[in-house]
CSV table of C-alpha atoms in Angstrom, one decimal:
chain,number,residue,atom,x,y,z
A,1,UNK,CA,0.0,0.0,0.0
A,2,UNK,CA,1.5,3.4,-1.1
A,3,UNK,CA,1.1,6.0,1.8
A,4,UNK,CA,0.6,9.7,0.8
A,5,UNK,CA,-0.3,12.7,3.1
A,6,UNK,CA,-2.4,16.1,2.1
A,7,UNK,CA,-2.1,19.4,3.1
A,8,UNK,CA,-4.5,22.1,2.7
A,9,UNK,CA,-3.2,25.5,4.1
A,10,UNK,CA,-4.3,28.9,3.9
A,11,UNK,CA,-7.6,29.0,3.1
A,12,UNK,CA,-9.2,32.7,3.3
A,13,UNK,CA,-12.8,32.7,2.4
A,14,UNK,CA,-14.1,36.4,2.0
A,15,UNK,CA,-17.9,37.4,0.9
A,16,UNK,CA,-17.8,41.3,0.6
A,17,UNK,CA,-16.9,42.4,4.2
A,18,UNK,CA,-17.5,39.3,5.9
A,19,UNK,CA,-14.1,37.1,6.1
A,20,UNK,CA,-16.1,33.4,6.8
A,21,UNK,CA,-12.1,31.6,6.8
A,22,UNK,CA,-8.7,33.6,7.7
A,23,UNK,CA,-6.6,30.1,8.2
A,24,UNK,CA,-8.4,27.5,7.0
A,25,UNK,CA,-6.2,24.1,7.4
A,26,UNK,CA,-7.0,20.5,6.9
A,27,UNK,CA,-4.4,17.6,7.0
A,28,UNK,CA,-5.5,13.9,5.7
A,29,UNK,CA,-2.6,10.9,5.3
A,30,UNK,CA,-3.3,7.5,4.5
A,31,UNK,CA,-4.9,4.9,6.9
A,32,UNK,CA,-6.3,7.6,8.8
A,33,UNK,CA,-10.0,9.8,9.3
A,34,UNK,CA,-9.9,13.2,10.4
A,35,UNK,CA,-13.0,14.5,11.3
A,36,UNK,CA,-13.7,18.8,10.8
A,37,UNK,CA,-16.4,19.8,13.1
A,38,UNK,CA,-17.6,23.3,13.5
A,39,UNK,CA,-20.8,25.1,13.8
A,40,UNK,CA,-23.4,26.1,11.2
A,41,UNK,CA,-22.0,29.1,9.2
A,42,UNK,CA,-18.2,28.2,10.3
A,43,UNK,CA,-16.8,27.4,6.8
A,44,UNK,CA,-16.4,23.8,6.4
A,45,UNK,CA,-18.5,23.4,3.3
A,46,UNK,CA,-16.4,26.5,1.8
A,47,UNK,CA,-12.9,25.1,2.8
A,48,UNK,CA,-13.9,22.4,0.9
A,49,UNK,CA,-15.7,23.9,-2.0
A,50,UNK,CA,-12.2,26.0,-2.2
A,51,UNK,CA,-10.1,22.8,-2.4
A,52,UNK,CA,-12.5,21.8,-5.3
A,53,UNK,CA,-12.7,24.9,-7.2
A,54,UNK,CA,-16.3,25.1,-7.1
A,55,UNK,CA,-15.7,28.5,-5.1
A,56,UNK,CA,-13.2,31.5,-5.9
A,57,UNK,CA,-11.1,32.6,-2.8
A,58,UNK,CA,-8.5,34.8,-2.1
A,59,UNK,CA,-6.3,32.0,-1.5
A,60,UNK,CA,-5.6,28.1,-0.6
A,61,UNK,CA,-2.2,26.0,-0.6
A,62,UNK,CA,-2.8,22.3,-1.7
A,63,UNK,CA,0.2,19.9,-0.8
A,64,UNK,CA,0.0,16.0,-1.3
A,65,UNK,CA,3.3,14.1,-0.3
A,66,UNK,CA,4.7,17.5,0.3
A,67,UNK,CA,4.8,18.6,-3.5
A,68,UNK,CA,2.3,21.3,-4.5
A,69,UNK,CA,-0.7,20.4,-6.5
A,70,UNK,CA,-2.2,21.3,-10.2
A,71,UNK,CA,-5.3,22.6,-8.8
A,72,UNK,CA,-7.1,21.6,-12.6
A,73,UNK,CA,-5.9,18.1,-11.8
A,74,UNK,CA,-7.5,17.6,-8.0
A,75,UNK,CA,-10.2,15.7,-9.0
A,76,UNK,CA,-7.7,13.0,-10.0
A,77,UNK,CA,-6.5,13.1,-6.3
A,78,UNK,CA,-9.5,13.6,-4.4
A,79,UNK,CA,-13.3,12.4,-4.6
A,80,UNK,CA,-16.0,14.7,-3.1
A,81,UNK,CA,-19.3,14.1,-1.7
A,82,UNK,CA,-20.7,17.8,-1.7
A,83,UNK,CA,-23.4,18.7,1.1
A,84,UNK,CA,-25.9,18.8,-2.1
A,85,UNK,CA,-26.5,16.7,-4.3
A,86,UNK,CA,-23.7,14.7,-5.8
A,87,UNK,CA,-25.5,12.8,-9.1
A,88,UNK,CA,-28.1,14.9,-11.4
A,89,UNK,CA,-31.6,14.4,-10.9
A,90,UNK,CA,-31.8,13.2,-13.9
A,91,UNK,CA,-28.7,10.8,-14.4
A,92,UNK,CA,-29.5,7.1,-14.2
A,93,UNK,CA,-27.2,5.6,-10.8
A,94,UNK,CA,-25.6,2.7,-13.7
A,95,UNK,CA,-24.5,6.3,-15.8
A,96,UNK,CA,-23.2,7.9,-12.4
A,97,UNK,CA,-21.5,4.7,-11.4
A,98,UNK,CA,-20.1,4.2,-15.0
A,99,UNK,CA,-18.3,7.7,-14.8
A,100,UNK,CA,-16.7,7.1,-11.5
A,101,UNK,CA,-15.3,4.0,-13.0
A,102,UNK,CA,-17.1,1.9,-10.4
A,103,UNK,CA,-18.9,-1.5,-10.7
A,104,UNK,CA,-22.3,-1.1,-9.6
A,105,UNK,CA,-22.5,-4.9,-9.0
A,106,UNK,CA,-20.4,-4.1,-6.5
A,107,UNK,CA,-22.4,-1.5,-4.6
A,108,UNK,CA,-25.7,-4.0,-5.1
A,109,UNK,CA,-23.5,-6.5,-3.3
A,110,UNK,CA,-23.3,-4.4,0.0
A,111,UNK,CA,-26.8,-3.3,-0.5
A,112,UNK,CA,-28.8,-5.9,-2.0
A,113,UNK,CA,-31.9,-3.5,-2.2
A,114,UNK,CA,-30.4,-1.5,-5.2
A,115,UNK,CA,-30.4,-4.0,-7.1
A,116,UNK,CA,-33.6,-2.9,-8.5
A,117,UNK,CA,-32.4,0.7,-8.9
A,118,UNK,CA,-29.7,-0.1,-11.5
A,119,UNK,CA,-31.5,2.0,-14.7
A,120,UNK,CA,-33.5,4.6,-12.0
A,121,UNK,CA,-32.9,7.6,-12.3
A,122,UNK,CA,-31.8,9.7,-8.9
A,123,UNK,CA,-34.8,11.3,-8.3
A,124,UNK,CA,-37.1,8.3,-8.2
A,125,UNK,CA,-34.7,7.0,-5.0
A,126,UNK,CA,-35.7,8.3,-1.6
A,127,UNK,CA,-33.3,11.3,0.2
A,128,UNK,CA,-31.8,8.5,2.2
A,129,UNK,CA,-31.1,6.1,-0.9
A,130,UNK,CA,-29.8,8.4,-3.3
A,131,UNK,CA,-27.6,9.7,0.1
A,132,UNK,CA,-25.9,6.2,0.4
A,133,UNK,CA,-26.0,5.6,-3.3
A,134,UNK,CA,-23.7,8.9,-4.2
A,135,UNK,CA,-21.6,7.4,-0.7
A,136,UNK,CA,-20.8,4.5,-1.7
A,137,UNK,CA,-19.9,6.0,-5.7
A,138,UNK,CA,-17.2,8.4,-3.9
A,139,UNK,CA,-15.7,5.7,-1.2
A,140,UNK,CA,-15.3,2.8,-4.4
A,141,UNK,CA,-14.0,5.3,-6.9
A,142,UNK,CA,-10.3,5.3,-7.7
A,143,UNK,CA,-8.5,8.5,-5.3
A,144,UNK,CA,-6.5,8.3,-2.6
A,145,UNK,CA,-8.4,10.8,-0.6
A,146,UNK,CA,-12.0,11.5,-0.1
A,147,UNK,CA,-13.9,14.1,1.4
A,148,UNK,CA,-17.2,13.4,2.6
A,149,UNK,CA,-19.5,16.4,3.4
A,150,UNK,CA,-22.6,15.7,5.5
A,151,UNK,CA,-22.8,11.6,4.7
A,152,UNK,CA,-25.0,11.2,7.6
A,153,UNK,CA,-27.8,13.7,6.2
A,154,UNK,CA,-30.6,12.3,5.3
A,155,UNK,CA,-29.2,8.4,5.9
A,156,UNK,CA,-31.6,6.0,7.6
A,157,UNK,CA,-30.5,5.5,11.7
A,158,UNK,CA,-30.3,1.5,10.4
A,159,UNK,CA,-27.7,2.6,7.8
A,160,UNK,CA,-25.1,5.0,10.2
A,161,UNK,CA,-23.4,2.0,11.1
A,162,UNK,CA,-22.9,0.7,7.8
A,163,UNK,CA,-21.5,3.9,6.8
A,164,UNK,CA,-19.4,4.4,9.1
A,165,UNK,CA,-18.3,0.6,8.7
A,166,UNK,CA,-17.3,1.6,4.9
A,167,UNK,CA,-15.6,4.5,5.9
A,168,UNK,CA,-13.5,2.6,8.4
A,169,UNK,CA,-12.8,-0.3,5.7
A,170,UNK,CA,-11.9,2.5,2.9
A,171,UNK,CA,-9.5,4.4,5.3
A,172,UNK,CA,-7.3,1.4,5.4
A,173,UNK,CA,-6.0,2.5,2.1
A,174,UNK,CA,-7.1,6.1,1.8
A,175,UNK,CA,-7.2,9.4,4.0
A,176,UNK,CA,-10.7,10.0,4.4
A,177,UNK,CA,-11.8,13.9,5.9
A,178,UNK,CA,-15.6,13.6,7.2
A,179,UNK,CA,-17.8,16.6,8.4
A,180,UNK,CA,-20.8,16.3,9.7
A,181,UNK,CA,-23.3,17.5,12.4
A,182,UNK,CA,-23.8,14.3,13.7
A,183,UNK,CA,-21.1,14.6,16.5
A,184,UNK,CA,-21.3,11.0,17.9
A,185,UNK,CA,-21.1,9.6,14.0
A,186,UNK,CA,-17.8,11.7,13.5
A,187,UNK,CA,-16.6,11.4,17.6
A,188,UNK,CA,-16.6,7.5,16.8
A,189,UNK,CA,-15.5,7.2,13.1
A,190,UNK,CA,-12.7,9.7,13.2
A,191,UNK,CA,-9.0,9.2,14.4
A,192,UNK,CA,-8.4,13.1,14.8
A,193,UNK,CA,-10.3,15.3,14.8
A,194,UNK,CA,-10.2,19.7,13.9
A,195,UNK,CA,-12.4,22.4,14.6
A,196,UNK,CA,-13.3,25.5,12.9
A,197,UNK,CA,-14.2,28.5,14.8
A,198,UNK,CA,-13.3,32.2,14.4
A,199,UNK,CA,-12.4,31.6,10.7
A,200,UNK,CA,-9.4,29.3,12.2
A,201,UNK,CA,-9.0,25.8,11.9
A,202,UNK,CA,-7.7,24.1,15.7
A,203,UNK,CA,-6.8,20.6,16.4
A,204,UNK,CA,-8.9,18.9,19.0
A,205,UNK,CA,-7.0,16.8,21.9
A,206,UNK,CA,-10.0,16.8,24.1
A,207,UNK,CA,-13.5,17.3,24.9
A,208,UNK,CA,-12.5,20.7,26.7
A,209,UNK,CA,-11.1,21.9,23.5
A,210,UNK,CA,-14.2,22.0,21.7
A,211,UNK,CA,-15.9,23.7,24.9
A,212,UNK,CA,-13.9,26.0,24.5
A,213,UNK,CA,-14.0,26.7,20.5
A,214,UNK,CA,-17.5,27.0,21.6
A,215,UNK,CA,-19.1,23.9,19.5
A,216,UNK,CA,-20.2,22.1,22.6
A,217,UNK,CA,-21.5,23.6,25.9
A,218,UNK,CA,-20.1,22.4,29.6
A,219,UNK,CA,-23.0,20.8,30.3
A,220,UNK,CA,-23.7,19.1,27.1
């Protein structure tokens, strides 16, 4: 298994006069999940939307194995599962799948109940289905990173644990970065964890720490 490690420094995230990210910073390496938590309005979605280039900043550093990276090329190194929707509402899951260069057979054997689904199109699946559907097409594709962007929203309570079983099983092999506001998902999933708060990115060591970024309370 080849290791590699990313680095995304810098980020500063400005709409008119309100700066959302001043240091946004995210670190992923193989074998590993690293959870970004923050409140509602922090920046996570737009640190990652910057990383993409689906949003123009004033400026990000991308680093993977410590050499700088072709930001027209990212996509080769990094899947994303946006907070919206991943596959067009239109597109058939067997034309999403074929894209991604994943076999859908595959996907049907981990959840048999798709099997039925292969020429739907995404918006006659459930919010839930076509969730874990556009999951699973990110985690089997061919990257060595992923970033998953709310995969708990909208998933059935039955399914969290399969999810978070996949993401386990993929981050044997690949960095994985997961936000999400369901804390005790990413608490349990995650092997490190950051938090955004005051446009800054912090690593958590403790309980207290996000107290005191202000994401949980003292008596939560």
């Amino acid at each position: 298994m080849d290791k590699h490690s990313l680095i995304v420094d810098s980020v500063v995230v400005r709409f008119g006069q309100k700066t959302v990210l001043s240091g946004g910073y995210i670190t992923s390496e193989t074998g590993m999940v690293t959870g970004l938590l923050g409140r509602n309005g922090a920046g996570k979605s737009c640190m990652f939307r910057a990383l993409m280039g689906g949003l123009r900043v004033e400026n990000v550093m991308v680093s993977m194995d410590g050499m700088p990276v072709d930001r027209r090329l990212i996509g080769r190194f990094i899947k994303y599962l946006p907070q919206g929707r991943l596959i067009p509402e239109g597109m058939k899951l067997r034309r999403a799948f074929d894209l991604y260069g994943v076999n859908y057979w595959n996907f049907v054997n981990r959840s048999p109940k798709f099997s039925r689904h292969h020429d739907s199109p995404i918006y006659e699946l459930s919010g839930g289905e076509a969730r874990l559907a556009e999951l699973y097409l990110v985690l089997l594709s061919d990257a060595p990173f992923y970033i998953l962007d709310e995969p708990f929203t909208q998933v059935d309570p039955v399914n969290i644990d399969e999810v978070k079983a996949l993401i386990r099983e993929r981050s044997k092999d690949h960095g994985i970065i997961v936000t999400d506001h369901n804390y005790d998902a990413i608490s349990s999933v995650a092997d490190n964890l950051f938090v955004i708060a005051d446009g800054y990115t912090n690593p958590v060591q403790s309980r207290e720490d996000l107290v005191r970024q202000g994401y949980l309370r003292a008596e939560d």
